[in-house]
XYZ file of C-alpha atoms in Angstrom:
526
model
C 58.835 59.693 -71.036
C 62.589 59.048 -70.966
C 64.334 58.059 -74.186
C 61.194 58.663 -76.219
C 61.175 57.140 -79.698
C 59.951 59.432 -82.444
C 57.447 57.892 -84.825
C 57.338 58.209 -88.586
C 53.604 58.848 -88.387
C 51.173 59.633 -85.584
C 47.400 59.450 -85.923
C 45.482 61.390 -83.256
C 41.918 62.361 -82.347
C 40.410 59.105 -83.579
C 38.428 56.171 -82.270
C 40.770 53.174 -82.344
C 39.137 49.766 -81.870
C 41.888 47.704 -80.235
C 39.968 44.389 -80.251
C 41.758 43.435 -77.046
C 40.263 41.232 -74.322
C 38.049 44.121 -73.165
C 37.285 45.457 -76.649
C 38.588 48.831 -75.514
C 38.847 51.994 -77.604
C 41.789 54.403 -77.705
C 42.313 57.680 -79.545
C 45.743 57.586 -81.167
C 48.416 55.423 -82.813
C 52.165 55.835 -83.334
C 53.810 54.130 -86.315
C 57.492 53.545 -87.106
C 58.966 51.722 -90.100
C 55.530 50.483 -91.055
C 54.764 49.000 -87.622
C 52.534 50.219 -84.810
C 54.763 51.033 -81.822
C 52.143 52.419 -79.445
C 48.382 52.785 -79.060
C 46.846 55.050 -76.434
C 45.289 58.392 -75.647
C 46.261 61.557 -77.526
C 48.512 62.950 -74.791
C 50.529 59.729 -74.516
C 50.956 59.247 -78.252
C 51.855 62.891 -78.930
C 55.138 62.253 -77.105
C 56.207 60.256 -80.176
C 55.951 63.348 -82.406
C 59.355 64.551 -83.573
C 60.581 67.061 -86.156
C 60.063 64.637 -89.064
C 56.880 62.935 -87.830
C 53.814 63.095 -90.058
C 50.765 63.938 -87.936
C 47.277 62.988 -89.111
C 44.214 64.347 -87.315
C 41.507 61.709 -87.729
C 38.699 64.054 -86.774
C 37.015 61.406 -84.660
C 36.994 58.761 -87.387
C 37.031 55.067 -86.521
C 40.142 52.927 -87.031
C 39.648 49.169 -87.216
C 42.274 46.416 -87.283
C 42.872 45.103 -90.777
C 40.934 41.962 -91.643
C 42.218 38.453 -92.373
C 40.274 36.037 -94.598
C 41.052 32.550 -93.318
C 39.771 30.778 -96.441
C 39.469 32.363 -99.874
C 40.384 31.368 -103.427
C 41.993 34.536 -104.769
C 43.425 32.824 -107.855
C 39.979 31.688 -108.976
C 38.258 34.870 -107.823
C 40.498 36.981 -110.045
C 40.091 34.552 -112.930
C 36.298 34.766 -112.659
C 36.488 38.387 -113.809
C 37.419 37.025 -117.241
C 34.351 34.749 -117.357
C 30.684 35.334 -118.108
C 29.125 35.791 -114.677
C 25.720 34.118 -114.459
C 25.254 34.275 -110.716
C 21.966 36.137 -111.126
C 20.485 33.916 -113.855
C 17.152 32.354 -112.914
C 15.757 31.259 -116.266
C 16.921 29.150 -119.173
C 15.862 31.866 -121.589
C 18.188 34.405 -119.951
C 21.050 31.903 -119.813
C 20.679 31.067 -123.488
C 20.521 34.730 -124.468
C 23.696 35.531 -122.563
C 25.503 32.575 -124.100
C 24.298 33.546 -127.568
C 25.623 37.072 -127.073
C 28.923 35.788 -125.690
C 29.322 33.443 -128.648
C 28.803 36.333 -131.056
C 31.762 38.154 -129.498
C 34.073 35.135 -129.124
C 36.267 33.793 -131.958
C 35.031 30.476 -133.343
C 36.679 27.550 -131.584
C 37.637 29.544 -128.481
C 36.290 28.491 -125.104
C 33.314 30.204 -123.512
C 33.566 30.120 -119.739
C 30.705 30.845 -117.364
C 30.979 31.209 -113.594
C 28.546 31.379 -110.690
C 25.604 29.515 -112.220
C 23.128 27.861 -109.853
C 21.321 25.252 -111.991
C 18.837 24.558 -109.195
C 17.597 28.140 -109.583
C 16.689 27.753 -113.282
C 12.900 27.961 -113.178
C 12.241 25.929 -116.335
C 14.290 23.011 -115.028
C 12.656 23.254 -111.610
C 9.192 23.206 -113.172
C 10.083 20.113 -115.198
C 11.922 18.529 -112.233
C 15.049 17.897 -114.265
C 18.685 18.907 -114.402
C 20.180 21.455 -116.756
C 22.014 19.569 -119.523
C 24.266 20.190 -122.499
C 21.294 19.978 -124.851
C 19.861 23.133 -123.260
C 22.842 25.176 -124.499
C 24.240 23.295 -127.511
C 22.503 25.260 -130.260
C 23.604 28.678 -128.938
C 27.233 27.572 -128.405
C 27.701 25.234 -131.368
C 30.976 26.846 -132.527
C 32.573 27.060 -129.081
C 33.555 24.544 -126.416
C 31.660 25.836 -123.388
C 32.063 25.245 -119.659
C 29.580 26.483 -117.084
C 31.335 26.476 -113.688
C 28.717 26.212 -110.964
C 28.486 28.496 -107.944
C 29.873 25.856 -105.562
C 33.265 25.607 -107.253
C 33.001 21.813 -107.263
C 31.006 21.015 -110.400
C 30.343 22.167 -113.953
C 28.237 21.630 -117.069
C 29.794 21.471 -120.538
C 28.315 21.471 -124.022
C 28.671 18.774 -126.678
C 31.546 20.619 -128.372
C 33.579 20.467 -125.150
C 32.813 16.761 -124.703
C 34.012 15.993 -128.217
C 37.155 18.082 -127.768
C 37.984 16.178 -124.576
C 37.243 12.797 -126.130
C 34.569 11.986 -123.565
C 31.556 9.818 -124.344
C 29.264 7.184 -122.878
C 32.169 4.771 -122.481
C 34.044 7.180 -120.180
C 33.907 5.844 -116.599
C 33.304 8.013 -113.570
C 36.613 9.175 -112.065
C 37.354 8.179 -108.472
C 35.556 10.634 -106.209
C 33.584 12.203 -109.057
C 30.394 11.579 -110.995
C 29.384 12.120 -114.629
C 25.738 12.903 -115.300
C 24.098 10.432 -117.682
C 20.783 9.726 -119.363
C 18.888 6.507 -118.734
C 20.740 4.997 -121.696
C 24.154 5.982 -120.288
C 24.840 8.938 -122.584
C 26.713 11.832 -120.965
C 24.386 14.771 -120.291
C 27.168 17.311 -119.689
C 27.070 17.400 -115.877
C 30.406 16.851 -114.106
C 29.968 16.567 -110.363
C 32.752 17.136 -107.832
C 36.390 17.952 -108.372
C 37.755 14.852 -110.164
C 34.944 15.143 -112.703
C 35.517 18.891 -113.101
C 39.187 18.272 -113.901
C 38.168 15.684 -116.481
C 35.827 18.140 -118.194
C 38.397 20.924 -118.556
C 41.530 18.962 -119.402
C 41.958 20.504 -122.865
C 41.475 24.129 -121.821
C 44.506 26.438 -122.375
C 46.390 27.333 -119.177
C 47.207 30.842 -117.989
C 50.791 32.082 -118.083
C 52.668 33.226 -114.974
C 52.547 36.793 -116.303
C 48.755 36.691 -116.637
C 48.410 35.155 -113.184
C 50.524 37.932 -111.667
C 48.198 40.552 -113.122
C 45.188 38.672 -111.753
C 46.633 38.307 -108.260
C 47.663 41.947 -108.004
C 44.202 43.107 -109.069
C 42.571 40.824 -106.507
C 44.889 42.009 -103.740
C 44.006 45.615 -104.527
C 40.335 44.712 -104.180
C 40.972 43.025 -100.842
C 42.950 46.019 -99.599
C 40.037 48.295 -100.515
C 37.777 46.195 -98.269
C 40.181 46.370 -95.335
C 41.988 43.049 -95.770
C 45.725 42.887 -95.130
C 46.177 39.099 -95.179
C 44.469 35.906 -96.263
C 44.819 32.156 -96.677
C 44.767 30.929 -100.287
C 42.364 28.018 -99.850
C 43.790 25.412 -102.256
C 46.755 25.975 -104.536
C 49.351 23.663 -106.052
C 49.769 20.688 -108.395
C 46.285 19.435 -107.586
C 44.863 22.428 -109.481
C 47.085 22.214 -112.565
C 44.474 20.430 -114.686
C 41.435 22.388 -113.549
C 40.174 24.847 -116.174
C 42.869 27.479 -116.853
C 45.059 26.506 -113.893
C 44.320 29.687 -111.946
C 45.434 28.016 -108.706
C 48.046 25.558 -109.977
C 51.831 25.495 -109.678
C 52.111 28.536 -111.950
C 50.013 30.550 -109.515
C 52.464 29.767 -106.716
C 55.284 30.827 -109.050
C 53.380 34.059 -109.716
C 53.116 34.766 -105.998
C 56.838 34.089 -105.590
C 57.748 36.532 -108.358
C 55.470 39.188 -106.898
C 57.134 38.718 -103.531
C 60.610 38.991 -105.055
C 59.524 42.172 -106.844
C 58.117 43.655 -103.629
C 54.653 44.019 -105.144
C 52.483 42.036 -102.714
C 50.030 44.289 -100.884
C 48.664 41.589 -98.569
C 50.252 38.746 -96.646
C 49.485 35.300 -98.053
C 49.398 31.829 -96.515
C 49.060 29.159 -99.211
C 47.240 25.905 -98.475
C 49.108 23.418 -100.671
C 46.785 21.106 -102.615
C 48.031 17.795 -103.990
C 46.014 15.595 -106.347
C 46.219 13.880 -109.725
C 43.441 15.312 -111.909
C 41.389 15.960 -108.808
C 41.946 12.505 -107.299
C 43.718 12.496 -103.935
C 45.871 9.682 -102.578
C 48.618 9.228 -100.037
C 51.029 8.200 -102.805
C 50.326 11.380 -104.787
C 50.678 13.531 -101.683
C 54.030 11.929 -100.863
C 55.209 12.485 -104.430
C 54.266 16.155 -104.368
C 55.694 16.790 -100.905
C 58.966 15.199 -102.001
C 59.210 17.141 -105.267
C 57.943 20.605 -104.303
C 60.532 23.072 -102.998
C 58.983 24.447 -99.816
C 62.263 26.186 -98.957
C 61.621 28.778 -101.696
C 59.487 30.812 -99.273
C 62.239 32.951 -97.817
C 60.159 35.713 -96.214
C 57.359 33.874 -94.464
C 55.963 37.099 -93.034
C 54.690 37.892 -96.544
C 54.348 34.556 -98.336
C 54.135 31.195 -96.619
C 53.226 27.612 -97.486
C 53.080 25.366 -94.454
C 49.516 24.093 -94.739
C 48.304 21.015 -96.627
C 44.746 21.152 -97.990
C 42.730 17.930 -98.208
C 39.150 17.218 -99.234
C 37.061 14.673 -97.338
C 33.682 15.283 -99.005
C 31.794 17.718 -101.232
C 28.786 20.048 -100.900
C 25.189 19.427 -99.707
C 23.364 20.719 -102.779
C 24.887 18.007 -104.984
C 24.447 15.375 -102.249
C 28.201 14.836 -102.047
C 28.648 15.573 -98.340
C 29.225 12.601 -96.014
C 26.405 12.439 -93.476
C 25.561 10.306 -90.435
C 21.886 10.355 -91.422
C 19.886 10.315 -94.638
C 19.537 13.452 -96.734
C 16.192 15.105 -96.012
C 15.339 15.200 -99.714
C 16.901 11.835 -100.601
C 15.823 9.127 -98.143
C 18.149 6.149 -97.961
C 21.248 8.070 -99.052
C 23.885 9.532 -96.739
C 26.601 10.508 -99.181
C 30.212 9.370 -99.003
C 33.755 10.664 -98.959
C 35.770 11.560 -102.053
C 38.072 8.572 -101.533
C 37.845 5.397 -103.593
C 35.250 4.228 -106.063
C 31.614 3.299 -105.387
C 32.732 -0.093 -104.112
C 35.108 1.338 -101.481
C 34.115 0.368 -97.948
C 33.643 2.960 -95.244
C 36.726 1.576 -93.504
C 38.809 2.046 -96.659
C 37.603 5.630 -97.065
C 38.428 6.462 -93.448
C 41.867 4.882 -93.780
C 42.656 6.887 -96.934
C 42.057 10.209 -95.177
C 43.819 9.082 -92.013
C 46.997 8.109 -93.868
C 47.165 11.435 -95.727
C 46.711 13.417 -92.513
C 49.304 11.259 -90.778
C 51.848 11.834 -93.555
C 51.443 15.612 -93.548
C 51.419 15.833 -89.750
C 54.532 13.670 -89.441
C 56.366 16.033 -91.781
C 55.476 19.042 -89.674
C 52.715 20.572 -91.786
C 49.466 22.067 -90.644
C 46.513 20.225 -92.230
C 43.219 21.797 -93.324
C 40.448 19.380 -94.308
C 37.310 20.295 -96.239
C 34.701 18.385 -94.217
C 31.085 19.523 -94.489
C 28.893 16.556 -93.540
C 28.776 15.509 -89.887
C 30.277 12.114 -90.744
C 33.155 13.819 -92.570
C 33.740 16.108 -89.582
C 33.849 13.160 -87.183
C 36.295 11.197 -89.343
C 38.489 14.272 -89.810
C 38.688 15.160 -86.112
C 39.352 11.532 -85.161
C 42.124 11.362 -87.771
C 43.678 14.564 -86.433
C 43.641 13.178 -82.889
C 45.282 9.920 -83.976
C 48.042 11.841 -85.771
C 48.622 14.101 -82.753
C 48.804 11.130 -80.401
C 51.048 9.079 -82.648
C 53.489 11.916 -83.380
C 53.171 14.332 -80.424
C 54.917 17.665 -80.355
C 54.309 21.332 -80.996
C 50.747 22.128 -82.049
C 50.231 22.247 -85.812
C 46.903 24.105 -85.433
C 45.121 21.609 -87.707
C 41.655 22.723 -88.680
C 38.337 21.584 -90.120
C 36.923 23.624 -93.002
C 33.180 24.321 -93.301
C 32.404 21.793 -90.547
C 29.730 23.513 -88.450
C 27.212 20.703 -89.164
C 29.431 18.382 -87.123
C 28.175 16.713 -83.952
C 28.943 18.788 -80.886
C 30.603 15.899 -79.019
C 33.170 15.801 -81.806
C 33.943 19.470 -81.206
C 34.544 18.689 -77.529
C 37.352 16.438 -78.756
C 38.539 19.148 -81.148
C 38.806 21.674 -78.321
C 40.733 19.200 -76.172
C 43.385 18.697 -78.861
C 43.619 22.273 -80.130
C 41.879 21.549 -83.435
C 40.350 24.676 -84.984
C 37.256 25.279 -87.105
C 37.470 27.580 -90.118
C 33.927 28.563 -91.032
C 32.329 30.905 -93.550
C 29.256 32.726 -92.218
C 28.512 34.176 -95.641
C 25.294 36.146 -96.141
C 24.263 34.498 -99.414
C 24.434 31.513 -101.732
C 22.728 28.114 -101.446
C 25.615 26.595 -99.480
C 25.422 29.277 -96.819
C 21.686 29.838 -96.584
C 20.514 28.082 -93.429
C 16.962 27.646 -94.699
C 17.964 26.237 -98.077
C 20.545 23.891 -96.602
C 17.893 22.482 -94.260
C 16.020 21.237 -97.337
C 18.935 18.928 -98.026
C 20.289 18.158 -94.571
C 17.327 18.637 -92.234
C 18.167 19.782 -88.713
C 21.872 19.674 -89.563
C 21.245 22.204 -92.294
C 19.509 24.530 -89.854
C 22.513 24.630 -87.543
C 25.043 25.191 -90.339
C 27.276 28.195 -89.737
C 25.944 28.294 -86.169
C 29.013 29.020 -84.086
C 27.855 30.146 -80.643
C 27.702 26.694 -79.041
C 30.908 25.551 -80.765
C 32.767 28.521 -79.297
C 31.246 27.762 -75.900
C 32.782 24.280 -76.141
C 36.211 25.895 -76.368
C 36.860 25.544 -80.090
C 38.829 28.361 -81.699
C 36.953 29.716 -84.725
C 38.472 31.422 -87.763
C 36.278 33.279 -90.237
C 36.622 33.311 -93.997
C 34.579 33.996 -97.107
C 35.369 30.969 -99.317
C 35.205 33.515 -102.130
C 35.751 31.907 -105.514
C 34.089 34.407 -107.841
C 33.191 37.330 -105.586
C 34.660 38.864 -102.467
C 32.314 38.761 -99.483
C 33.545 41.519 -97.211
C 34.068 40.744 -93.557
C 31.381 43.166 -92.400
C 28.667 41.190 -94.174
C 30.047 37.944 -92.749
C 29.908 39.339 -89.218
C 26.362 40.510 -89.893
C 25.367 37.032 -91.081
C 26.906 35.364 -88.016
C 25.199 37.808 -85.659
C 21.720 37.961 -87.236
C 21.327 34.336 -88.473
C 18.967 35.584 -91.194
C 18.172 33.385 -94.180
C 19.288 35.171 -97.335
C 16.396 33.656 -99.289
C 13.537 34.653 -96.985
C 14.955 36.941 -94.301
C 13.711 34.545 -91.631
C 15.906 34.172 -88.546
C 17.026 30.541 -88.250
C 18.157 29.135 -84.878
C 18.929 32.507 -83.253
C 20.425 30.784 -80.209
C 23.448 29.995 -82.400
C 24.087 33.639 -83.271
C 27.332 35.274 -82.210
C 27.745 38.407 -80.187
C 29.276 40.942 -82.577
C 32.380 41.305 -80.424
C 33.342 37.635 -80.757
C 32.590 37.040 -84.416
C 35.370 34.986 -86.005
C 38.351 36.922 -84.736
C 41.068 34.293 -85.197
C 43.454 33.299 -87.949
C 44.327 29.608 -88.380
C 47.699 30.484 -89.884
C 50.849 28.913 -88.457
C 52.263 32.451 -88.183
C 49.551 34.046 -86.012
C 51.627 36.786 -84.393
C 52.647 38.912 -87.358
C 49.465 39.403 -89.311
C 48.319 42.342 -91.346
C 46.319 43.845 -88.511
C 49.585 44.518 -86.665
C 50.920 46.472 -89.578
C 50.065 50.028 -90.541
C 48.507 49.846 -93.997
C 49.072 52.975 -96.064
C 48.053 51.497 -99.415
């Protein structure tokens, strides 16, 4: 080869998965200044070996491209390590014992925070066909305000001490887009359902400092690196998270990322999905205020830290009946859910218009928009709103995408493919939201097809895969396994195998607006 370029490092005698159009394998890689400059067979790549080149013999080991998580909540995931994890709790007795022990080791008056609890799995409550309430935990947490964050990241349960500290009682109205659990007499039972309610419950909790957030983020990035991740999309971060619990994904978290970037300490590339809300309540006016006041120009090296995506919520999660469906819930005849917009009296037209105007505003200003839309009605409204924005203000593709929307009607995905609208889905192997069999109990046939991606891909929709991790990292290998096998995590039964992916095609895209320079193009030596 004429004018050969010597590499800083050459890796030979390996099995390099290129993940190209033919899913070909090579044997060697040449790296210069942290970037891969050539991939090929040993003889070809050895030409890049110079006097100063480090040569690594892989001994036949496999090299995979680094992974990208298209939707994860790193700020909250790292914060969950400082909480009492109750993901495995299945009985009230065990929950009470853990809380009693935590209270004994927590200074009086300090908050006790639980994460990962699935109240539907508490056997005593299931046997009595009732919800878990504050009265189930009050006596073992009497000296501490206590918040039990549920597994879905959208709801929580608090004790009586926390209610009193927040000044909440029977006279407190439901926030727009949220619901407060109540007894037949109207007394609050401690359940706060969906994001606006969750913000209301945790308004008096102390917020984390930027320094503490930096430590959290670095620890989480190290964990992601250890699992092969080199980049990710932070699923919702910004002023809309300032009043949620300790503010692990609020404005201070963005400031923490910025400082880490300035200090050269980031070990993974980050795309932030900017979330605007006022105590969990979204509106076009609030979004305009936050877009006008936030300094998006502060992201000077967008290869490492970027913020060009706006995150919106259209609905909630199936297990709390807060997803917006076209048909009745299987376990709640006569109810189809609703969006998060407006109060109970808001018409369907008003709810649709609220989402449409927010998407239009963000699109007009040049942002990519990611919308949490789980129910098939929410997916339809979201895709239609995207199309209207694209038609009204045409131009370069923003790569808008629907989050969690695999229950959507397939004719809506035909429209999505036509207009370059992506789907970011999370084929996670566990959890009630991701278990096909369990979701079918709530959403019927729509629940069975959830996370089924084969036919959506066949329609031409680009799919991006993520974990939606909020308290635990689900590594990409398990997600691929879940998408390929379609096994129910609760029973092991294969559900709708015709929707399974071939392992070669499983969620290989990133929805980021900077798709060329991702971590998988970079040689990771950390």
